[in-house]
XYZ file of C-alpha atoms in Angstrom:
733
model
C 14.354 20.647 17.110
C 11.318 19.442 15.008
C 8.312 21.781 14.674
C 5.625 20.931 17.115
C 1.814 21.033 17.559
C 0.513 21.681 21.079
C -2.764 19.544 21.525
C -4.366 17.907 24.556
C -1.352 18.986 26.647
C 0.894 17.152 24.438
C 3.786 18.438 22.159
C 3.303 16.560 19.110
C 5.817 16.661 16.327
C 4.064 18.386 13.486
C 4.883 15.904 10.844
C 3.328 13.071 13.060
C 0.327 15.325 13.850
C -0.350 16.351 10.207
C -0.006 12.468 9.155
C -2.670 11.524 11.838
C -5.013 14.653 11.024
C -4.798 14.499 7.331
C -4.012 10.824 6.405
C -5.077 8.607 9.103
C -8.231 10.129 10.617
C -9.654 11.641 7.399
C -11.530 8.404 6.422
C -12.238 7.376 10.066
C -15.324 8.228 12.353
C -13.016 9.673 14.979
C -12.762 13.271 15.738
C -9.355 14.649 16.038
C -9.943 16.459 19.435
C -11.342 13.136 20.931
C -8.402 10.974 19.476
C -5.769 13.229 21.074
C -7.671 13.611 24.440
C -7.958 9.819 24.565
C -4.260 9.328 23.713
C -3.072 11.985 26.255
C -4.961 10.189 28.950
C -3.450 6.858 28.019
C 0.064 8.482 27.945
C -0.420 10.098 31.472
C -2.093 7.221 33.042
C 0.400 4.353 31.837
C 3.635 6.185 31.497
C 4.430 6.023 35.374
C 3.518 2.189 35.288
C 5.812 1.752 32.273
C 8.702 3.471 34.142
C 8.144 1.341 37.325
C 8.417 -1.969 35.231
C 11.554 -0.739 33.788
C 12.824 0.083 37.372
C 11.967 -3.590 38.323
C 14.211 -4.629 35.531
C 17.161 -2.812 36.716
C 16.326 -3.743 40.468
C 16.443 -7.636 39.711
C 19.514 -7.268 37.450
C 21.312 -5.389 40.322
C 20.272 -8.117 42.899
C 21.439 -10.789 40.397
C 24.719 -9.186 39.718
C 25.301 -8.704 43.526
C 24.413 -12.449 44.012
C 26.793 -13.581 41.450
C 29.647 -11.328 42.925
C 29.371 -13.231 46.308
C 32.151 -16.026 46.238
C 29.936 -18.219 48.434
C 27.178 -18.141 45.889
C 27.497 -20.971 43.051
C 25.094 -20.893 40.051
C 25.876 -24.566 39.707
C 23.945 -25.290 42.785
C 20.693 -24.964 41.031
C 18.274 -25.346 43.994
C 20.170 -22.450 45.804
C 20.241 -20.290 42.684
C 16.489 -21.069 41.933
C 15.538 -20.261 45.363
C 17.131 -16.979 45.047
C 15.600 -16.068 41.835
C 12.156 -17.103 43.468
C 13.043 -14.899 46.603
C 13.581 -11.806 44.547
C 10.475 -12.162 42.176
C 12.568 -13.180 39.254
C 10.598 -16.419 39.081
C 7.050 -15.960 39.866
C 4.621 -18.562 41.622
C 3.421 -21.468 39.566
C 0.174 -20.825 37.564
C -2.653 -23.579 37.674
C -3.466 -25.276 34.414
C -5.680 -23.294 32.176
C -6.401 -23.088 28.252
C -6.374 -19.759 26.410
C -9.810 -18.316 25.420
C -8.906 -16.082 22.507
C -11.789 -15.721 20.024
C -12.044 -14.526 16.311
C -8.659 -15.729 15.316
C -8.026 -16.279 11.673
C -7.312 -19.614 10.284
C -3.837 -18.532 9.000
C -2.854 -18.513 12.670
C -5.131 -21.191 14.353
C -5.953 -23.905 11.800
C -3.056 -23.573 9.337
C 0.660 -24.461 9.543
C 3.050 -22.629 7.163
C 5.840 -20.122 6.901
C 6.162 -16.512 8.356
C 7.929 -13.664 6.891
C 9.175 -10.609 9.046
C 9.949 -7.368 7.264
C 11.031 -3.764 7.894
C 7.740 -1.888 7.571
C 9.763 1.192 6.594
C 10.590 -0.520 3.377
C 7.559 -0.534 0.947
C 9.022 -2.858 -1.473
C 9.989 -5.321 0.952
C 6.390 -5.053 2.714
C 4.808 -5.560 -0.674
C 6.873 -8.635 -1.577
C 6.063 -10.099 1.686
C 2.372 -9.376 1.933
C 2.320 -10.789 -1.740
C 4.275 -13.927 -0.787
C 0.996 -15.778 0.261
C 1.638 -17.580 -3.018
C 4.713 -18.555 -4.545
C 6.045 -20.418 -7.700
C 7.907 -23.724 -6.705
C 9.505 -23.854 -10.014
C 11.103 -20.356 -9.789
C 12.107 -21.264 -6.089
C 13.844 -24.381 -7.070
C 15.361 -22.979 -10.407
C 16.726 -19.865 -8.940
C 18.279 -21.210 -5.851
C 20.817 -23.830 -4.769
C 17.862 -26.072 -3.793
C 18.696 -27.484 -7.183
C 22.588 -28.077 -7.285
C 24.262 -25.564 -9.359
C 26.567 -27.917 -11.029
C 27.753 -28.617 -14.588
C 25.027 -28.933 -16.860
C 22.448 -27.841 -14.430
C 23.784 -24.327 -14.009
C 21.522 -21.299 -13.661
C 22.145 -19.376 -16.894
C 20.664 -15.976 -18.215
C 18.649 -18.004 -20.721
C 16.322 -20.758 -19.586
C 18.443 -23.991 -19.273
C 16.177 -26.862 -20.030
C 18.356 -29.323 -18.458
C 18.241 -27.588 -15.045
C 14.511 -27.005 -15.886
C 14.031 -30.791 -16.058
C 15.418 -31.315 -12.744
C 12.985 -28.720 -11.543
C 10.138 -30.383 -13.044
C 11.268 -33.814 -11.709
C 11.331 -32.238 -8.135
C 7.955 -30.743 -8.710
C 6.485 -34.357 -9.595
C 8.149 -35.710 -6.515
C 6.122 -33.096 -4.389
C 2.972 -34.104 -6.197
C 3.676 -37.727 -5.351
C 3.768 -36.846 -1.709
C 1.224 -34.254 -1.560
C -1.142 -35.599 -3.999
C -1.027 -39.290 -4.293
C -2.535 -41.359 -6.981
C -4.252 -44.623 -6.625
C -1.411 -46.262 -8.352
C 1.756 -44.937 -10.472
C 3.496 -41.712 -10.272
C 3.036 -38.099 -11.468
C 6.313 -38.596 -12.999
C 4.697 -40.633 -15.611
C 1.513 -38.335 -16.033
C 0.752 -37.028 -19.634
C -2.566 -35.223 -18.910
C -4.931 -34.148 -16.254
C -8.598 -34.208 -17.478
C -11.833 -33.789 -15.319
C -14.174 -36.386 -16.902
C -17.502 -37.608 -15.479
C -17.350 -35.841 -12.439
C -13.468 -36.894 -11.576
C -10.085 -35.965 -12.072
C -8.518 -38.553 -14.319
C -4.860 -38.668 -14.804
C -3.382 -40.521 -17.860
C 0.155 -42.080 -17.575
C 2.847 -42.402 -20.296
C 1.690 -46.147 -20.854
C -1.936 -44.756 -21.583
C -3.365 -46.213 -18.131
C -5.604 -44.000 -16.466
C -5.626 -43.221 -12.655
C -7.219 -41.293 -10.079
C -6.472 -39.348 -6.905
C -6.083 -41.485 -4.005
C -8.301 -38.942 -2.249
C -10.355 -37.386 -4.520
C -11.520 -34.462 -2.096
C -8.085 -32.859 -2.194
C -9.477 -31.173 -5.614
C -11.080 -28.094 -4.428
C -11.534 -26.185 -7.628
C -10.106 -24.760 -10.932
C -9.451 -21.623 -13.004
C -10.299 -21.392 -16.705
C -12.605 -24.035 -18.022
C -13.135 -27.451 -16.406
C -12.457 -29.147 -19.648
C -9.397 -27.370 -20.124
C -8.157 -25.479 -16.784
C -5.426 -23.000 -16.435
C -5.141 -24.259 -13.035
C -6.267 -27.182 -10.678
C -6.412 -26.243 -6.912
C -5.605 -28.692 -4.297
C -5.166 -29.245 -0.515
C -2.876 -31.181 1.528
C -2.157 -30.814 5.259
C -4.418 -27.594 5.321
C -2.304 -25.823 2.718
C -3.474 -25.248 -0.882
C -1.563 -25.611 -4.027
C -2.064 -25.043 -7.728
C -1.015 -27.151 -10.473
C -0.715 -24.544 -13.437
C -1.234 -25.073 -17.091
C -0.058 -22.330 -19.463
C 0.063 -23.346 -23.145
C 2.291 -20.301 -23.919
C 4.958 -21.175 -21.292
C 8.322 -22.728 -22.629
C 8.244 -24.996 -19.533
C 4.775 -26.398 -20.435
C 5.841 -27.026 -24.017
C 8.573 -29.215 -22.778
C 6.388 -30.993 -20.149
C 4.480 -34.140 -21.349
C 1.399 -32.968 -19.276
C 1.776 -29.469 -20.260
C 2.251 -28.372 -16.569
C 3.878 -24.976 -16.665
C 4.380 -24.428 -12.718
C 3.300 -25.512 -9.200
C 2.173 -22.659 -7.105
C 2.257 -23.162 -3.279
C 0.457 -21.363 -0.725
C 3.561 -20.031 1.112
C 3.875 -17.255 3.627
C 0.538 -17.563 5.604
C 1.464 -14.560 7.755
C 3.777 -11.782 7.725
C 4.825 -9.642 10.562
C 5.367 -5.983 9.585
C 7.922 -4.923 11.727
C 8.385 -1.591 13.501
C 10.904 -3.013 15.857
C 14.118 -4.986 15.455
C 14.421 -4.539 11.622
C 14.041 -1.006 11.385
C 15.886 2.248 12.445
C 13.127 4.677 13.525
C 14.673 7.190 15.848
C 12.506 10.319 15.426
C 9.183 11.428 14.374
C 9.949 11.577 10.595
C 11.085 7.927 10.889
C 8.025 6.888 12.712
C 5.827 8.596 10.162
C 7.599 6.672 7.119
C 6.778 3.442 9.207
C 3.159 4.185 9.915
C 2.383 5.526 6.282
C 3.346 2.108 4.873
C 1.123 0.290 7.567
C -1.697 2.780 6.586
C -1.261 1.917 2.868
C -1.171 -1.888 3.499
C -4.418 -1.521 5.767
C -6.094 0.547 3.078
C -5.095 -1.928 0.273
C -3.407 0.908 -1.473
C 0.323 0.517 -1.039
C 2.380 0.647 -4.122
C 5.693 1.441 -4.882
C 7.971 2.026 -8.081
C 10.308 -0.829 -8.678
C 13.272 -1.062 -11.189
C 14.221 -4.648 -11.930
C 16.267 -6.003 -14.888
C 16.186 -2.514 -16.360
C 12.334 -2.541 -16.466
C 10.106 -0.164 -14.526
C 6.902 -1.023 -13.071
C 4.657 -0.383 -10.096
C 4.283 -3.085 -7.370
C 0.951 -3.359 -5.692
C -0.828 -5.644 -3.157
C -2.106 -8.840 -4.672
C -5.837 -9.338 -5.284
C -7.820 -12.247 -4.132
C -7.600 -15.508 -6.085
C -10.844 -16.621 -7.586
C -11.824 -20.368 -8.440
C -14.738 -22.375 -9.337
C -15.752 -25.742 -7.695
C -16.295 -28.612 -10.167
C -19.951 -28.095 -9.434
C -19.788 -24.619 -10.923
C -19.754 -22.490 -7.619
C -17.462 -19.762 -7.245
C -15.222 -18.880 -4.319
C -12.055 -16.998 -3.532
C -8.815 -17.386 -1.370
C -6.786 -14.471 0.024
C -3.946 -13.504 -2.271
C -2.047 -11.942 0.577
C -0.272 -12.834 3.757
C -2.260 -12.247 6.950
C -0.527 -9.252 8.434
C 0.750 -8.694 12.074
C 2.215 -5.366 13.026
C 5.289 -5.632 15.432
C 5.288 -2.807 17.910
C 8.404 -2.093 19.832
C 8.897 -2.932 23.494
C 8.414 -1.099 26.666
C 12.030 0.441 26.945
C 12.546 2.995 24.465
C 11.011 6.653 24.350
C 10.765 8.730 21.173
C 10.288 12.470 21.154
C 7.672 12.248 18.387
C 5.500 13.352 21.366
C 6.747 15.252 24.512
C 4.479 14.482 27.384
C 2.921 17.071 29.907
C 5.968 16.280 32.031
C 8.322 17.401 29.357
C 9.661 13.846 28.583
C 9.517 11.752 25.285
C 6.810 9.507 25.165
C 7.295 5.673 25.536
C 7.509 4.384 22.203
C 5.529 1.221 22.841
C 2.585 3.405 23.879
C 2.941 5.592 20.702
C 3.042 2.295 18.547
C -0.065 0.840 20.035
C -2.340 3.978 19.582
C -1.314 4.744 16.228
C -0.892 1.271 14.581
C -4.312 0.340 16.169
C -5.990 3.260 14.788
C -4.663 2.668 11.271
C -5.857 -0.956 11.385
C -9.493 0.271 11.954
C -9.631 0.761 8.049
C -9.401 -3.098 8.050
C -11.910 -3.529 11.102
C -14.434 -1.359 9.580
C -13.920 -2.588 6.118
C -12.972 0.919 4.880
C -10.347 -0.605 2.631
C -9.929 -2.170 -0.792
C -8.325 -5.523 0.404
C -9.179 -7.425 3.538
C -6.555 -8.316 6.177
C -8.538 -10.255 9.041
C -11.639 -11.800 8.043
C -12.271 -12.249 11.811
C -12.074 -8.501 12.346
C -9.054 -8.668 14.598
C -5.870 -6.616 14.932
C -2.828 -8.649 15.395
C 0.017 -6.989 17.308
C 3.383 -8.761 18.171
C 4.787 -7.390 21.419
C 8.601 -8.015 21.841
C 11.015 -7.906 24.503
C 8.761 -8.188 27.613
C 10.213 -9.263 30.912
C 7.858 -11.551 32.698
C 3.985 -11.544 33.182
C 3.946 -8.057 34.899
C 5.029 -6.579 31.616
C 2.680 -8.782 29.503
C -0.321 -7.671 31.792
C 0.810 -4.005 31.235
C 0.567 -4.733 27.464
C -2.994 -6.145 28.003
C -3.735 -3.099 29.915
C -2.380 -0.750 27.342
C -4.273 -2.718 24.653
C -7.524 -2.416 26.569
C -7.196 1.340 26.988
C -6.521 1.539 23.133
C -9.722 -0.298 22.508
C -11.779 1.916 24.650
C -10.370 4.946 23.026
C -11.094 3.809 19.589
C -14.453 2.151 20.286
C -13.358 -1.314 19.494
C -14.824 -4.504 21.118
C -12.882 -5.914 23.973
C -10.180 -8.209 22.819
C -10.036 -6.954 19.137
C -6.315 -6.134 19.648
C -4.666 -9.871 19.758
C -1.208 -10.235 21.133
C 1.684 -12.093 20.051
C 4.380 -12.780 22.778
C 7.914 -13.022 21.894
C 9.540 -15.352 24.178
C 12.939 -13.933 23.933
C 13.772 -12.673 27.297
C 14.965 -15.051 30.276
C 12.421 -13.784 32.615
C 9.752 -14.444 30.179
C 10.928 -17.836 29.231
C 11.261 -19.110 32.683
C 7.730 -17.678 33.453
C 6.112 -18.480 30.126
C 2.950 -20.056 31.467
C 2.250 -17.141 33.814
C 2.993 -14.632 30.693
C 0.504 -16.592 28.663
C -1.949 -16.574 31.597
C -1.885 -12.940 31.685
C -3.003 -12.560 27.918
C -5.060 -15.655 27.902
C -7.913 -13.658 26.197
C -5.677 -12.154 23.654
C -2.717 -14.416 22.865
C -2.339 -15.746 19.293
C 1.317 -16.519 18.978
C 4.323 -17.380 21.058
C 7.680 -17.484 19.427
C 11.283 -18.163 20.686
C 14.029 -15.957 19.867
C 17.252 -17.741 20.137
C 19.237 -14.591 19.339
C 17.787 -12.190 21.847
C 17.400 -14.921 24.385
C 21.245 -15.539 24.267
C 22.020 -11.842 24.436
C 19.764 -11.532 27.547
C 21.256 -14.802 28.947
C 24.844 -13.258 28.796
C 23.749 -9.962 30.216
C 21.809 -11.451 33.044
C 24.817 -13.419 34.176
C 27.474 -11.182 33.118
C 29.126 -11.184 36.600
C 28.978 -14.892 36.722
C 31.858 -15.855 34.819
C 33.436 -16.024 31.252
C 30.845 -17.621 28.863
C 31.534 -20.209 26.154
C 32.603 -19.245 22.621
C 29.550 -18.119 20.855
C 29.331 -21.238 18.559
C 29.591 -23.227 21.407
C 26.838 -21.713 23.286
C 24.250 -23.321 20.954
C 25.465 -26.809 22.535
C 24.775 -25.880 26.007
C 21.705 -27.372 27.879
C 19.554 -24.210 28.471
C 18.883 -23.807 24.595
C 17.248 -27.073 23.789
C 15.426 -26.785 27.274
C 14.085 -23.345 26.103
C 12.976 -24.344 22.837
C 11.261 -27.342 23.913
C 9.666 -25.561 26.886
C 8.035 -23.025 24.540
C 6.213 -25.850 22.892
C 5.555 -27.810 25.918
C 3.970 -24.739 27.737
C 2.100 -23.578 24.462
C 0.495 -26.914 24.212
C -0.356 -27.101 27.758
C -2.185 -23.774 27.582
C -4.192 -24.982 24.740
C -2.769 -22.935 21.893
C -2.930 -25.727 19.296
C -5.536 -24.919 16.777
C -6.053 -21.652 18.511
C -2.785 -19.745 18.000
C 0.598 -19.907 16.636
C 3.655 -21.550 18.275
C 6.506 -20.330 16.214
C 10.191 -20.889 15.859
C 12.917 -18.495 14.581
C 14.785 -17.315 11.487
C 16.844 -19.014 8.863
C 19.589 -16.601 8.539
C 21.447 -17.494 5.395
C 19.104 -16.445 2.560
C 21.447 -17.376 -0.190
C 21.602 -21.131 1.240
C 18.290 -22.757 0.519
C 19.558 -26.211 0.153
C 20.677 -26.221 3.795
C 17.515 -24.781 4.696
C 15.521 -27.597 3.006
C 17.761 -30.048 4.835
C 17.598 -28.622 8.301
C 14.551 -26.200 8.774
C 12.108 -29.392 8.906
C 13.386 -29.594 12.341
C 11.240 -26.594 13.283
C 7.920 -28.503 12.026
C 9.206 -31.481 13.776
C 9.466 -29.678 16.948
C 5.717 -28.843 16.952
C 5.761 -25.355 15.633
C 3.051 -24.310 13.147
C 5.106 -21.417 11.844
C 8.696 -20.472 11.510
C 10.414 -17.461 10.128
C 12.170 -17.327 6.806
C 14.168 -14.473 5.222
C 12.519 -14.188 1.849
C 9.338 -14.984 -0.307
C 11.489 -17.710 -2.023
C 12.274 -19.103 1.178
C 8.766 -19.181 2.208
C 7.877 -21.249 -0.567
C 10.572 -23.749 -0.167
C 9.817 -23.889 3.692
C 6.305 -24.650 2.769
C 7.373 -27.984 1.562
C 8.141 -28.851 5.172
C 4.480 -28.399 6.070
C 3.422 -30.912 3.190
C 6.037 -33.506 4.300
C 4.938 -33.375 8.071
C 1.409 -32.748 9.753
C 2.273 -30.472 12.689
C -0.916 -31.276 14.362
C -0.280 -34.945 14.507
C 3.230 -34.358 15.713
C 1.695 -32.219 18.498
C -0.339 -35.303 19.766
C 3.042 -37.032 20.333
C 4.741 -34.082 21.969
C 1.808 -33.365 24.304
C 2.562 -36.416 26.332
C 6.360 -36.129 26.600
C 7.993 -35.135 29.733
C 8.260 -31.392 29.747
C 11.486 -29.646 29.520
C 13.406 -28.758 32.580
C 13.429 -25.318 34.435
C 16.705 -26.268 35.813
C 18.193 -26.796 32.502
C 16.749 -23.602 31.338
C 18.509 -21.897 34.221
C 21.810 -23.227 33.540
C 24.394 -20.520 32.669
C 26.315 -21.241 29.579
C 29.714 -20.679 31.246
C 33.068 -21.970 29.746
C 33.989 -25.313 31.105
C 37.798 -24.125 30.718
C 39.136 -20.744 29.316
C 42.628 -22.084 28.256
C 41.854 -21.050 24.566
C 44.738 -20.099 22.610
C 45.533 -16.423 21.701
C 44.605 -17.369 18.142
C 41.337 -18.747 19.153
C 40.551 -15.651 21.400
C 41.700 -13.353 18.522
C 39.434 -15.264 15.999
C 36.461 -14.994 18.421
C 36.869 -11.160 18.766
C 37.402 -10.751 15.042
C 34.146 -12.765 14.322
C 32.115 -10.724 16.927
C 33.535 -7.380 15.974
C 33.249 -7.762 12.217
C 29.719 -8.512 12.564
C 29.015 -5.560 14.963
C 30.697 -3.295 12.432
C 29.097 -4.673 9.408
C 25.802 -4.040 10.858
C 26.112 -0.977 12.778
C 27.778 1.052 9.905
C 24.605 0.614 7.862
C 22.233 1.208 10.792
C 23.934 4.583 12.182
C 25.019 5.868 8.632
C 22.140 4.962 6.390
C 19.300 4.138 8.707
C 19.030 0.273 7.537
C 17.671 -1.834 10.514
C 18.045 -5.168 8.867
C 19.976 -6.262 5.793
C 22.158 -9.117 4.447
C 25.420 -8.508 6.063
C 28.642 -10.385 4.865
C 30.268 -12.108 7.734
C 34.035 -12.515 8.139
C 33.958 -15.231 5.621
C 31.809 -13.150 3.238
C 28.862 -15.150 3.756
C 25.692 -13.114 3.634
C 23.688 -13.404 6.830
C 20.443 -11.665 7.820
C 21.437 -9.475 10.598
C 19.270 -7.411 13.168
C 19.624 -5.887 16.544
C 19.338 -9.339 18.179
C 22.654 -10.578 16.545
C 24.267 -7.248 17.522
C 23.053 -7.786 21.022
C 24.811 -11.120 21.318
C 27.925 -10.157 19.731
C 28.494 -6.875 21.833
C 27.590 -8.659 25.184
C 29.756 -11.688 24.564
C 32.907 -9.338 23.797
C 32.087 -7.376 26.998
C 31.855 -10.585 29.041
C 35.120 -11.735 27.809
C 36.682 -8.203 28.793
C 35.127 -8.417 32.205
C 36.660 -11.680 32.963
C 40.077 -11.108 31.467
C 39.941 -13.454 28.545
C 40.879 -10.426 26.459
C 41.687 -6.882 27.143
C 40.880 -3.442 25.950
C 43.954 -3.256 23.686
C 42.867 -6.658 22.152
C 39.377 -5.199 21.341
C 40.828 -1.928 20.131
C 43.294 -3.767 17.810
C 40.322 -5.849 16.314
C 38.126 -2.984 15.720
C 40.761 -1.339 13.657
C 41.465 -4.457 11.708
C 37.813 -5.469 11.213
C 36.815 -1.698 9.909
C 39.304 -2.150 6.958
C 37.460 -5.449 6.064
C 34.158 -4.076 6.483
C 35.076 -1.086 4.317
C 36.312 -3.487 1.683
C 33.202 -5.534 1.799
C 31.025 -2.390 1.139
C 33.121 -0.823 -1.425
C 30.628 -1.258 -4.058
C 27.976 0.562 -2.296
C 27.738 4.144 -3.592
C 25.936 5.264 -0.188
C 28.617 3.759 2.140
C 30.635 6.108 4.331
C 34.189 4.434 4.859
C 35.306 4.156 8.413
C 39.022 4.124 7.972
C 39.382 7.609 6.467
C 39.225 8.916 10.018
C 38.348 6.329 12.632
C 38.663 8.624 15.537
C 35.818 10.796 14.238
C 33.645 8.295 12.522
C 30.469 8.130 14.119
C 29.412 4.637 13.147
C 32.863 3.306 14.275
C 32.502 4.943 17.633
C 29.028 3.735 18.026
C 30.114 0.181 17.493
C 32.860 0.510 20.036
C 30.494 2.014 22.533
C 28.253 -0.971 22.107
C 31.076 -3.123 23.544
C 32.850 -0.914 25.855
C 29.635 0.378 27.580
C 27.625 -2.955 26.974
C 27.487 -3.877 30.680
C 25.718 -0.693 31.571
C 23.063 -0.957 28.998
C 19.519 -1.877 30.352
C 19.333 -5.670 29.800
C 22.006 -5.476 27.198
C 19.739 -3.765 24.606
C 21.527 -1.875 21.778
C 18.770 0.489 20.984
C 19.730 3.315 23.477
C 23.185 3.658 21.916
C 22.092 3.003 18.290
C 19.465 5.759 18.684
C 21.694 8.243 19.944
C 24.489 7.842 17.303
C 21.956 7.585 14.533
C 20.412 10.774 15.561
C 23.763 12.446 15.730
C 24.289 11.390 12.088
C 20.847 12.896 11.028
C 21.727 16.060 12.714
C 24.998 16.210 11.019
C 23.526 15.587 7.688
C 20.993 18.177 8.115
C 23.702 20.605 9.237
C 25.657 19.552 6.165
C 22.658 20.225 3.764
C 21.941 23.454 5.392
C 25.598 24.806 4.976
C 25.397 23.460 1.469
C 22.132 25.323 0.462
C 23.703 28.543 1.947
C 26.913 28.165 0.046
C-alpha cells in the first residue's frame, strides 16, 4: 500500500501529490488547494457518468450475444441485423450534414501532410528521438536501411562504403528531380548550385546553366548566400534542405558538393500514455507525467550511450534561416506533440475517491496532462509546442458518440478548472472500435468544435470485431480477416466521413502503423497507399521510417487526391457490419496448429515483457524471428481469436495448453540474450507472465470489450509486489 496524502476528500498517492505540488504547480499560477478542490469536483461529478457509459457497453454486448445465440437470427441477413442494432441503440440515428468548426489548429495538423510517430511517454530517450524527428537525414535513412538493397558491392559496412554511398546520392538526386524540377536537365548532372543576380543557378556537367522550374520553391538559406551551408526549399507543403558541408566525406565525393538532403519528416508525434506503456500505479503514472512535463517545459534530457560514446540528448532548437532578401525567419526543430490519454475503462489507485474506489484513469490523465501543458499555453517554457496555444489530446477506445460527448464534457470541466479558454483542449478521435466506426459522423459531431484528428486503428478494430461477434461463429484465420469486406469499407468510410465533415485543411485524417521497423524497402513500396487513400498523416515506427515515409508526401499531393475522393460513392455501412466469419472450417490439424502457434507465440512474446519488465511496446520477434512492433492492440486480436476458435470447437483447451508450453520454449530462446529477461520454462506453473498470457486467452470472452488491460494490470501489479517483497527480504538478509 503506497503512502497517501489526504486532500479535498481524496486519498492521493504521496508520490503523485508531491510531483504535482513540487514539480507541476511550482511555476504555474494555480494554488494547490484550488487545484485539488477543482479536481475532486470533476471526479465526483463525472465518475458516475463514466460508470454508466461502461454499463451501457456491457448491456449492448449482452444483447448482441443473446441475438447471435438465437438460431433464428442470421447475421448475413444484413437488414434484419442492422434493424436489431438500431433498435438497441448500437447504431444511432443519422446526423445531418455539418462541418467541424475547430479553431486555432496548428498548420502541422491542418495545412500540412506528413508522417506521425507514436512513442511511449515513459521512455525519455524514445520521446526525445521522436520530438527531434521533425527533420531527418535522407542520406542516413537510405544508407542505413534496406531501402538501398544490401547486396554484393553495396553492403552496409562499419567503414563508409562509397559504392553504396553513390547509390544513396543517386536516389537523392532522383528525389530532387521529382520535388525540385529544373527548367531542363536533371539534378543528376548538377555540379554547382549558386545564387547569382537574384536567382538560383544550377550548373550541369556540360557547363550549361539552368534554373528551377518554380523559383518560388527556394525559401531561404543558412550560411552566406554566395556560399550557403544549406538551401531550404518547399514542395507539397513540406520543407527540405540541400546541405553543403565541405568537411563531409560525402560532399568531397559529390560533384556539386552536396553532403546531405534533410527532409521535414515527423510533423507530429503522439506522446503515449496508453497502448505503448505499462503504467499500472501512481509510481508509473508519475514517470509518464514527468517526461510530459519536461517536454512542455522544453527541458527534457536523458543520458545516452551509443557506440561506446556517452552524451546527453536534449530537445532540438528551432532552425534559423535567411531569405534571399536578407530577412530572418525560423522553423520549428521539433515535431508538434499530442498527448494520448487512456480511454474510459481503466481505473488507477493513484487516487482513491471519496467513495473509496480508484479514480478513472481517463479523468486522471485529462487533468494532469492538461495542467502540465499550461507551460506551453502560458509561454512558461524554453521551447514552444503549439504556436496556436492549443493542447492536443488523443482520446482512444471510445465507443460511440455518447462516449465522445463525455470526453467533451470532461475537457470542458478541465478547461474551467484551469482557467483556459473554451476549446483549448483539442481532441483526436481514434476510430478503432466498432460502435465508433459505424457511428463516426455522429462521433465527430459530438466533438465538432474540438476535433483535430481521426485515425483508423485496424488492430484494435479487429479485436473489437471478434469480441463483439464472439457468439456468431468461428472467425476466419487471422491473415484472411484482412481480405474480408468490412476492413476496406471501414478504412474508406473513415476518409469519406472525414471529408464530408470538413476535416480537410482543418484537421488530420490518419492511417495506421507500419509494423516492421527493419523492413523499409517494403514500406517504401506499400505505404504510399495511405497517402493515395487521402490520409494526411500515417504512423511510422521510427524517426528513420518517418524520413522515408515523408518521400511519399512529396510524390503525391494528398489534398489534390481528396478532391477526387470527395465525389466517390461513400463506403457501405452494410459492408462495415459484415462479420469476418470463416467460409468453411475444414482446416487441417496442421493449419489449426500453425494458427494457434502463431497467435500464442505473439501473445507470450509481448506479455512476458509487459508483465515482467513493464515494457508496453517493443519490437518483438514473431514466430519466424521477424521483429514486429507490438502493443496491446495486437495482443487483443490474438487473444480474442484463439478464444473464438476455442468457443466454436475449432481447437480445444488441450491444444491451446500444448501450444503455450511449446511456444514458451521458443520465446525463452528468442530472449536469451536479454539479461533482464526471466525465463518462463524454469517453472511454468508459477511463472506470473506465463499465467497472465494464458488468462488472456481462457478468460478472453469475459473481458470488457475484449480489452487486455484489466488482466495485464493485475498481473503486472503482482510482479511489482513480488519484486518489492524480494527486495525487502534481501535488505533484511
